[in-house]
Amino acid sequence: MNKQQILADVSDFMAEQIPFQKMLGFEIRKFHPEHCELAFHWRDELMGNVPQRILHGGVTATALDTVGGLVAIASMLERFEPESETQLLERLSRCGTIDLRVDYLRPGRGKTFTASATIIRSGNKVAVARMELHSDNGEHIAFGTGTYLVG
Amino acid sequence: MNKQQILADVSDFMAEQIPFQKMLGFEIRKFHPEHCELAFHWRDELMGNVPQRILHGGVTATALDTVGGLVAIASMLERFEPESETQLLERLSRCGTIDLRVDYLRPGRGKTFTASATIIRSGNKVAVARMELHSDNGEHIAFGTGTYLVG
Amino acid sequence: MNKQQILADVSDFMAEQIPFQKMLGFEIRKFHPEHCELAFHWRDELMGNVPQRILHGGVTATALDTVGGLVAIASMLERFEPESETQLLERLSRCGTIDLRVDYLRPGRGKTFTASATIIRSGNKVAVARMELHSDNGEHIAFGTGTYLVG
Amino acid sequence: MNKQQILADVSDFMAEQIPFQKMLGFEIRKFHPEHCELAFHWRDELMGNVPQRILHGGVTATALDTVGGLVAIASMLERFEPESETQLLERLSRCGTIDLRVDYLRPGRGKTFTASATIIRSGNKVAVARMELHSDNGEHIAFGTGTYLVG
């Protein structure tokens, strides 16, 4: 299987086929073994604090978990040579979050939010990513760390 | 202001007025200074892993963050004597998550999920809660720890 | 190799051969695949806050990391059938902490401290443990969670 | 009280008067409200993995907790105007770690290790810092996040 094609196929799948990510309006902007990004727009349904009109902490956690998982998978794919689509799918379906830490720094206010992830540790079994959430006005809203099972 | 009435009013507000919690179908089952619970039902929109039909990690994180925040607030209310509704609202709007850790133990499968939280540290400024997510078939899906600003 | 003998040998090694654990005076009290315990005594050298005479946070973190690692290893040994001592040592030397979270609840005061760990997730590659630190006067000083590479 | 003098006095106290930090050989290199650094040298007593000759995870956790606490305190001092030394000491003795996360990336090998911390959130009650540990050969050994009570 062609490596570029695999990356493109998996990115498309992640972008289109994950119901909860679609529900929140996540759009994948970058899918690369070192760095991934997704973006989403403000909607009133995403609010957690109504008087102050700020994002629910769970939206922030979901964005960070998702983008960290993307970079963990992209990083795993770089060194994995699947012999068939079945083998690729089998490997992907075994991937998952082991643990996640989110640090909330500033209120989640803005029109568009960008979550980005950098790979920190990329092993055969476990990957670690650091993630950040920023708003379109440049505020650093949250950061996080995720440990992912990739093997 | 009457303490029981405050607890009841805040519980109603939390149950009905937080858009993202409504979107996910969270129902508050217990709102007590030591222990809180919420429940929600499986819906396909909450999936993160389609081939295996399991909850998105962000749903789990949201449930744990939410129930931990509930017990942090209930615990803060127990020692707080607001002189007016304005003072109560002002205090509540300052509360928020400082950080959250989620440990994912088993795939999120089931018809109904219950998230519960126990208060571990209850200070004037900071509260710490431990949280768990269980499915209706008795599986322990995740646990977590949250640190909350309450003052 | 005999399973009981392996557990006993590894426990002895952990108790006697780790310099930093000896420096802190850690004594292993229980080494079991589900639950481990260690104890240590107050010494002025372990202080972090002199006016209040309380343990340094690093001592607490070390005790929790150590006891969590013990239960991760004991749990791994239960399902691992080494063919030789070399294979056992090779596997042990690959084990290590992936990440650690410590929640500090109360000041570390007392004469003797007991750290205990329970296995929460025991996989072929990754184990997760929850840990607690108590003082001899019954105070719950800290708890924590550790994720360990065991394969 | 003169602000520069306060910073210098507290830095001296932190460097000289904390028994566990002296036991590990920590030397404060930078004490600034935005960024702090400490260094320590390899000693066999700090080993956790003898066959591989690497630092105990507890040493890494202690270094990160310590340097994160330094920047939390330096940052708090910047906005605090104590009226007396008594008031300063009283405030300092109330400071402490709320929670700590450590991510272990690479084996702790080297002759000298440098732990650094950057302030991420500096509030009246709670400060959050990000920390890193590097060896003298440029390896990034660990990073972490700490939440500190400062008020």
Short mmCIF file of C-alpha atoms in Angstrom, two decimals, chain A residues 18-126:
data_model
loop_
_atom_site.label_atom_id
_atom_site.label_comp_id
_atom_site.label_asym_id
_atom_site.label_seq_id
_atom_site.Cartn_x
_atom_site.Cartn_y
_atom_site.Cartn_z
CA ILE A 18 -16.48 9.95 13.34
CA PRO A 19 -20.00 10.95 14.47
CA PHE A 20 -19.06 12.87 17.62
CA GLN A 21 -16.43 14.91 15.79
CA LYS A 22 -18.98 15.78 13.10
CA MET A 23 -21.52 16.74 15.79
CA LEU A 24 -19.01 19.27 17.14
CA GLY A 25 -18.07 20.51 13.67
CA PHE A 26 -14.39 19.54 13.80
CA GLU A 27 -12.52 20.03 10.52
CA ILE A 28 -9.09 18.47 10.07
CA ARG A 29 -6.66 21.06 8.73
CA LYS A 30 -3.35 19.20 8.96
CA PHE A 31 -2.57 15.48 9.23
CA HIS A 32 1.17 14.95 9.45
CA PRO A 33 3.32 12.56 11.55
CA GLU A 34 4.84 15.45 13.53
CA HIS A 35 2.00 17.92 13.75
CA CYS A 36 -1.79 17.90 13.31
CA GLU A 37 -4.43 20.59 13.45
CA LEU A 38 -8.20 20.80 13.55
CA ALA A 39 -10.54 23.77 13.67
CA PHE A 40 -14.13 24.38 14.71
CA HIS A 41 -16.50 27.30 14.92
CA TRP A 42 -18.39 28.73 17.86
CA ARG A 43 -21.98 27.53 18.20
CA ASP A 44 -24.27 28.19 21.14
CA GLU A 45 -24.68 24.43 21.62
CA LEU A 46 -21.03 24.21 22.67
CA MET A 47 -21.45 26.53 25.65
CA GLY A 48 -20.78 25.40 29.18
CA ASN A 49 -21.00 28.74 30.98
CA VAL A 50 -24.05 30.66 29.73
CA PRO A 51 -23.72 33.99 31.59
CA GLN A 52 -20.15 34.32 30.36
CA ARG A 53 -20.76 32.60 27.01
CA ILE A 54 -17.71 30.33 27.08
CA LEU A 55 -17.03 26.84 25.72
CA HIS A 56 -17.84 23.81 27.86
CA GLY A 57 -14.68 22.24 29.24
CA GLY A 58 -15.73 19.00 27.59
CA VAL A 59 -15.54 20.62 24.14
CA THR A 60 -11.98 21.69 24.88
CA ALA A 61 -11.11 18.21 26.17
CA THR A 62 -12.65 16.61 23.08
CA ALA A 63 -10.73 18.87 20.71
CA LEU A 64 -7.43 18.16 22.48
CA ASP A 65 -8.05 14.40 22.71
CA THR A 66 -9.00 14.27 19.03
CA VAL A 67 -6.05 16.23 17.67
CA GLY A 68 -3.63 14.33 19.93
CA GLY A 69 -5.06 11.06 18.65
CA LEU A 70 -4.62 12.28 15.06
CA VAL A 71 -0.92 12.94 15.50
CA ALA A 72 -0.43 9.65 17.37
CA ILE A 73 -2.01 7.79 14.45
CA ALA A 74 -0.18 9.75 11.76
CA SER A 75 3.07 9.07 13.57
CA MET A 76 2.30 5.35 13.86
CA LEU A 77 1.41 5.17 10.15
CA GLU A 78 4.79 6.57 9.21
CA ARG A 79 6.58 3.46 10.40
CA PHE A 80 3.87 0.89 9.77
CA GLU A 81 3.80 -1.02 6.45
CA PRO A 82 0.39 -2.68 6.24
CA GLU A 83 0.12 -5.54 3.77
CA SER A 84 -3.58 -5.02 3.22
CA GLU A 85 -6.43 -2.67 4.01
CA THR A 86 -7.75 -5.25 6.47
CA GLN A 87 -4.48 -5.18 8.37
CA LEU A 88 -4.53 -1.37 8.38
CA LEU A 89 -8.09 -1.24 9.70
CA GLU A 90 -7.33 -3.85 12.32
CA ARG A 91 -4.39 -1.79 13.57
CA LEU A 92 -6.38 1.45 13.57
CA SER A 93 -9.25 -0.07 15.50
CA ARG A 94 -6.83 -1.07 18.27
CA CYS A 95 -5.61 2.52 18.73
CA GLY A 96 -7.08 4.51 21.58
CA THR A 97 -6.45 7.04 24.32
CA ILE A 98 -4.78 5.67 27.45
CA ASP A 99 -4.92 8.92 29.40
CA LEU A 100 -5.45 12.60 28.88
CA ARG A 101 -4.59 15.71 30.89
CA VAL A 102 -6.14 19.08 30.12
CA ASP A 103 -5.05 22.39 31.66
CA TYR A 104 -7.59 25.15 31.27
CA LEU A 105 -5.86 28.53 31.05
CA ARG A 106 -8.34 31.09 29.79
CA PRO A 107 -12.08 31.26 29.07
CA GLY A 108 -12.99 29.66 25.73
CA ARG A 109 -14.26 32.67 23.83
CA GLY A 110 -13.98 33.32 20.10
CA LYS A 111 -15.48 32.68 16.68
CA THR A 112 -13.11 29.95 15.53
CA PHE A 113 -10.88 27.67 17.57
CA THR A 114 -7.78 25.80 16.46
CA ALA A 115 -6.47 22.72 18.25
CA SER A 116 -2.96 21.60 17.39
CA ALA A 117 -0.84 18.63 18.45
CA THR A 118 2.85 17.82 18.35
CA ILE A 119 4.24 14.33 18.75
CA ILE A 120 6.53 14.04 21.77
CA ARG A 121 7.16 10.32 21.99
CA SER A 122 6.49 7.86 19.21
CA GLY A 123 6.99 4.22 20.10
CA ASN A 124 5.80 0.92 18.74
CA LYS A 125 3.19 0.62 21.44
CA VAL A 126 2.68 4.03 23.01
#
